[in-house]
Short mmCIF file of N, CA and C in Angstrom, two decimals:
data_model
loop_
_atom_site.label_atom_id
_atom_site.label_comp_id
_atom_site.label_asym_id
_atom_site.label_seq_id
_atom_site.Cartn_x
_atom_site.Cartn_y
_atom_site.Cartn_z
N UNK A 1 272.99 259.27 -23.56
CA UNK A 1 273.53 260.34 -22.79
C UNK A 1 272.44 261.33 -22.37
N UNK A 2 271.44 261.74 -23.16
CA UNK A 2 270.48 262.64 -23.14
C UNK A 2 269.75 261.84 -22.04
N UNK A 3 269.31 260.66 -21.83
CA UNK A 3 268.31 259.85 -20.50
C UNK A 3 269.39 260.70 -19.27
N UNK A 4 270.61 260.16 -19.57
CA UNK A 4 271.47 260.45 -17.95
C UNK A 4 271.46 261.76 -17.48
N UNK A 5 271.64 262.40 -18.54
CA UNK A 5 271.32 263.60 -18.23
C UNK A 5 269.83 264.29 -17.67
N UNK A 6 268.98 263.84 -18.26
CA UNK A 6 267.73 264.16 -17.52
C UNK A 6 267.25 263.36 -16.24
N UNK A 7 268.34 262.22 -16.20
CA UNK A 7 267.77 261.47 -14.94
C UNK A 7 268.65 262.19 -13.51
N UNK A 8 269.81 262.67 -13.97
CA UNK A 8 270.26 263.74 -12.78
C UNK A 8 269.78 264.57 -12.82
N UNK A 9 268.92 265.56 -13.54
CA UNK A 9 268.14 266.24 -12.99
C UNK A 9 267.13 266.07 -12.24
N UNK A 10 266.29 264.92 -12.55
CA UNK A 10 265.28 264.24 -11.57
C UNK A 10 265.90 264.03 -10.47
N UNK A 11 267.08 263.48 -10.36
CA UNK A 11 267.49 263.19 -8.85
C UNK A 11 267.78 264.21 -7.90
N UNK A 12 268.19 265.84 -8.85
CA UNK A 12 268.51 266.39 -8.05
C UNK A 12 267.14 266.91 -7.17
N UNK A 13 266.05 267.19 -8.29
CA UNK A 13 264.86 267.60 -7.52
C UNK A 13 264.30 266.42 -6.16
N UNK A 14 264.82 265.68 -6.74
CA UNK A 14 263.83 264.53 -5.65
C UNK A 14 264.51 264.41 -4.47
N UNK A 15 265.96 264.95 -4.87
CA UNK A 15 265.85 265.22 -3.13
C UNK A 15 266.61 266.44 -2.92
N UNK A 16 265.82 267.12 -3.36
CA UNK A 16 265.83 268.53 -3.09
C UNK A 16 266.97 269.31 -2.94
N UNK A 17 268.01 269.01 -4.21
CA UNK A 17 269.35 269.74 -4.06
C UNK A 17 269.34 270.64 -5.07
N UNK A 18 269.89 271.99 -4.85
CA UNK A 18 269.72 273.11 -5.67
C UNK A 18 271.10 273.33 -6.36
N UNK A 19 271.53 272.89 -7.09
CA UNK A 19 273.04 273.85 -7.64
C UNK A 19 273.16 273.81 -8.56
N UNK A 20 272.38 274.52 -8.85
CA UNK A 20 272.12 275.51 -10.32
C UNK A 20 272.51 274.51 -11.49
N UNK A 21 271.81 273.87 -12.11
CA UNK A 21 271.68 272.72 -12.76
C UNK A 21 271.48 273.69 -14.38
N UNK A 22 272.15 273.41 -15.05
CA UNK A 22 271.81 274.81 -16.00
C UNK A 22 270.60 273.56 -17.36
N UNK A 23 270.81 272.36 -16.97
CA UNK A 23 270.29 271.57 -17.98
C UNK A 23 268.74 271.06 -17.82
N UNK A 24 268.50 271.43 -16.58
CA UNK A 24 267.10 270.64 -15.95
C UNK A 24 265.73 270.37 -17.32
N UNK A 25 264.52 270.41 -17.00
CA UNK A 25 264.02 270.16 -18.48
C UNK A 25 263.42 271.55 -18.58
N UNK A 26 262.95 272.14 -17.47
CA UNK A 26 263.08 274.09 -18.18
C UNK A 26 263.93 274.52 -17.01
N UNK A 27 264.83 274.40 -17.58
CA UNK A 27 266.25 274.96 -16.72
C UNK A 27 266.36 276.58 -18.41
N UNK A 28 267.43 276.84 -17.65
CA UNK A 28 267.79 277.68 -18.74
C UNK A 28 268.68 277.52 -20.23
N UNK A 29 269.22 276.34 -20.24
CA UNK A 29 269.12 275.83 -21.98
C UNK A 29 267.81 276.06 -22.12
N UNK A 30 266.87 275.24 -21.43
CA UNK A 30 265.89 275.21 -22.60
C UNK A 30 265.08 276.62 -22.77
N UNK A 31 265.14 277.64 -21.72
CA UNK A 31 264.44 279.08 -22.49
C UNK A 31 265.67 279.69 -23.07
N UNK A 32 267.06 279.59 -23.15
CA UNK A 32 267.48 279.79 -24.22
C UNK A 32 267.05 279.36 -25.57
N UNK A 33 266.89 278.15 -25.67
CA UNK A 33 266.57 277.60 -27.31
C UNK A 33 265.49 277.52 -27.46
N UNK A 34 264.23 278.02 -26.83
CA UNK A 34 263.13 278.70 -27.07
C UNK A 34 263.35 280.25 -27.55
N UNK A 35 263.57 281.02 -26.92
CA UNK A 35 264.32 282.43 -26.86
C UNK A 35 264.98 282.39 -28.52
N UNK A 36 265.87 281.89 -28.65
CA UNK A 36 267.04 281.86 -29.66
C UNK A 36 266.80 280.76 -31.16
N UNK A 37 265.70 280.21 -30.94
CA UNK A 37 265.02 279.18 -32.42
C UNK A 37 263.67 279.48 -31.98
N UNK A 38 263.09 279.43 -31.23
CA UNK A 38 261.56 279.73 -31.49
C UNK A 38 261.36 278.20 -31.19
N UNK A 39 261.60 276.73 -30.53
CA UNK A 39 261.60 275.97 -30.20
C UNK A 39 260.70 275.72 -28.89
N UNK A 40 259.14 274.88 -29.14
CA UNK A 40 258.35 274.54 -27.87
C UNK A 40 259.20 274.29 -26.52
N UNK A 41 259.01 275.03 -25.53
CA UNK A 41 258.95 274.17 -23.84
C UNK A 41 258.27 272.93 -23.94
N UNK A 42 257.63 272.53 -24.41
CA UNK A 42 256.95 271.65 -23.44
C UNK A 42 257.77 270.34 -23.66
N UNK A 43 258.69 270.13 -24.28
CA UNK A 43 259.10 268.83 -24.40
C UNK A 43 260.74 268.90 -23.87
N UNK A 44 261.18 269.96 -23.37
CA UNK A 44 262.13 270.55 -22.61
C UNK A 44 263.55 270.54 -23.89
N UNK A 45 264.46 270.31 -23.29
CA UNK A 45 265.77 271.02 -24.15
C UNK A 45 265.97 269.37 -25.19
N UNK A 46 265.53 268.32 -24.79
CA UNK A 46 266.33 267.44 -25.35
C UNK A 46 265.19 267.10 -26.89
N UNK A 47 264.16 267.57 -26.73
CA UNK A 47 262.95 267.19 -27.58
C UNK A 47 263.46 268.68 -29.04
N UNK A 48 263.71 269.95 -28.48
CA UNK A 48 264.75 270.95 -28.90
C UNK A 48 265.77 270.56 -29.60
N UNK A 49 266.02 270.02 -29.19
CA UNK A 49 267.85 269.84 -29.88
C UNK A 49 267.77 268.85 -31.07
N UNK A 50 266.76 267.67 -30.98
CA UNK A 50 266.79 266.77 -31.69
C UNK A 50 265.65 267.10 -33.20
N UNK A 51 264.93 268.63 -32.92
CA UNK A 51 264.40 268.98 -33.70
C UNK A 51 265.45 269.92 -34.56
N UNK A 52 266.22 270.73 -33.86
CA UNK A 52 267.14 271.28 -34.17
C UNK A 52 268.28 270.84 -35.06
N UNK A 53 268.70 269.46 -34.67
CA UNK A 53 269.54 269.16 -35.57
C UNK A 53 269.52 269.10 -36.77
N UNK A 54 270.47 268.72 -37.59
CA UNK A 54 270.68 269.69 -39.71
C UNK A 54 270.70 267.30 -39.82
N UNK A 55 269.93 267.82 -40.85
CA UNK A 55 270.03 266.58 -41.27
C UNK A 55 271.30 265.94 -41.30
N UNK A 56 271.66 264.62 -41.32
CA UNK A 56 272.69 263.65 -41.08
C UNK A 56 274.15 264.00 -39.78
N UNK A 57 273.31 264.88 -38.87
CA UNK A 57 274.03 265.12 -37.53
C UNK A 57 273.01 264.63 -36.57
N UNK A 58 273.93 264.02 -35.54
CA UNK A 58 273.69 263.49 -34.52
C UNK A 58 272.91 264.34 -33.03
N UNK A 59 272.14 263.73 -32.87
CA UNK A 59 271.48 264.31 -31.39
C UNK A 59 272.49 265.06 -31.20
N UNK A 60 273.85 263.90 -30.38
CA UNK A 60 274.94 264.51 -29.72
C UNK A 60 274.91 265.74 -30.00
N UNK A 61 275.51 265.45 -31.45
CA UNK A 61 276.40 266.78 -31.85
C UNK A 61 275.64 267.81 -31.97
N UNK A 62 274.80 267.78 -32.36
CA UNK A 62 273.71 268.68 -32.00
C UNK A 62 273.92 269.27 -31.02
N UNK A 63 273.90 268.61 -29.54
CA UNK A 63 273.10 269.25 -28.28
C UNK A 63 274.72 270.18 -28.05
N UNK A 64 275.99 269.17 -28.38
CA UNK A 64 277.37 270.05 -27.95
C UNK A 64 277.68 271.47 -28.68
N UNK A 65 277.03 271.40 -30.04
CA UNK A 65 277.20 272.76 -30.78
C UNK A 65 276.23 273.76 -29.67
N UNK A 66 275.01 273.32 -29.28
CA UNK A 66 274.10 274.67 -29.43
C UNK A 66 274.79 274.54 -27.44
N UNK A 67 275.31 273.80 -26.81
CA UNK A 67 275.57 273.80 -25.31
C UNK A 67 276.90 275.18 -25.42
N UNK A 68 278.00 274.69 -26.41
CA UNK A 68 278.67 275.90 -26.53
C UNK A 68 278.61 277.30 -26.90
N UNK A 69 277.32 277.47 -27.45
CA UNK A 69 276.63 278.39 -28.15
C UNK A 69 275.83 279.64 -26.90
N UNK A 70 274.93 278.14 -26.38
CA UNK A 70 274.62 278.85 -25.05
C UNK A 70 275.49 279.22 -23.69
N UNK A 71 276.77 278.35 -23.74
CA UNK A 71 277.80 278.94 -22.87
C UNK A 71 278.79 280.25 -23.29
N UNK A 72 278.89 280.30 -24.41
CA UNK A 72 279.58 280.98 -25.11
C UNK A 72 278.81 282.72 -24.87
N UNK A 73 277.48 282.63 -25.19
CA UNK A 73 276.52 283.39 -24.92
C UNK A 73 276.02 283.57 -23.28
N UNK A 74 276.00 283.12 -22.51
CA UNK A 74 275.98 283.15 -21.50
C UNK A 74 277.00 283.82 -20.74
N UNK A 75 278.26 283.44 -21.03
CA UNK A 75 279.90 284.61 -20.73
C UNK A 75 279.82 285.25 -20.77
N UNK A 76 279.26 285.82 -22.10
CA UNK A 76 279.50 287.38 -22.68
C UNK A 76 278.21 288.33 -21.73
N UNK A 77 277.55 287.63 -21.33
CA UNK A 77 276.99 288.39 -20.27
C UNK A 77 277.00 288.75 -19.07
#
């Protein structure tokens, strides 16, 4: 799921469509979970999440806790 997801972001850049993609690889998840864990850019949100996760949890579940976290947080603003 994490490839598909980064491969629509590639597609959107490559041909040049803008709508606000909140997942891109420094889109704004990922300076949230830089911002909010102290977690490197350079390997973008999915390299993040999988460092992030608590032992014997899944990428997935991982990336859906901290996605609601950052939407959740994102509202309230």
């Amino acid at each position: 799921m994490m490839q598909w997801i980064g491969g629509y972001s590639a597609a959107l850049t490559v041909h040049g469509l803008d709508e606000g993609f909140e997942l891109g690889i420094a889109g704004p998840f990922t300076n949230w979970l830089s911002w909010n864990y102290g977690t490197s850019l350079s390997g973008g949100w999915v390299a993040a999440v999988e460092q992030l996760a608590q032992e014997g949890e899944s990428s997935v579940e991982a990336f859906f806790q901290l996605l609601d976290a950052y939407r959740a947080e994102s509202a309230a603003i």
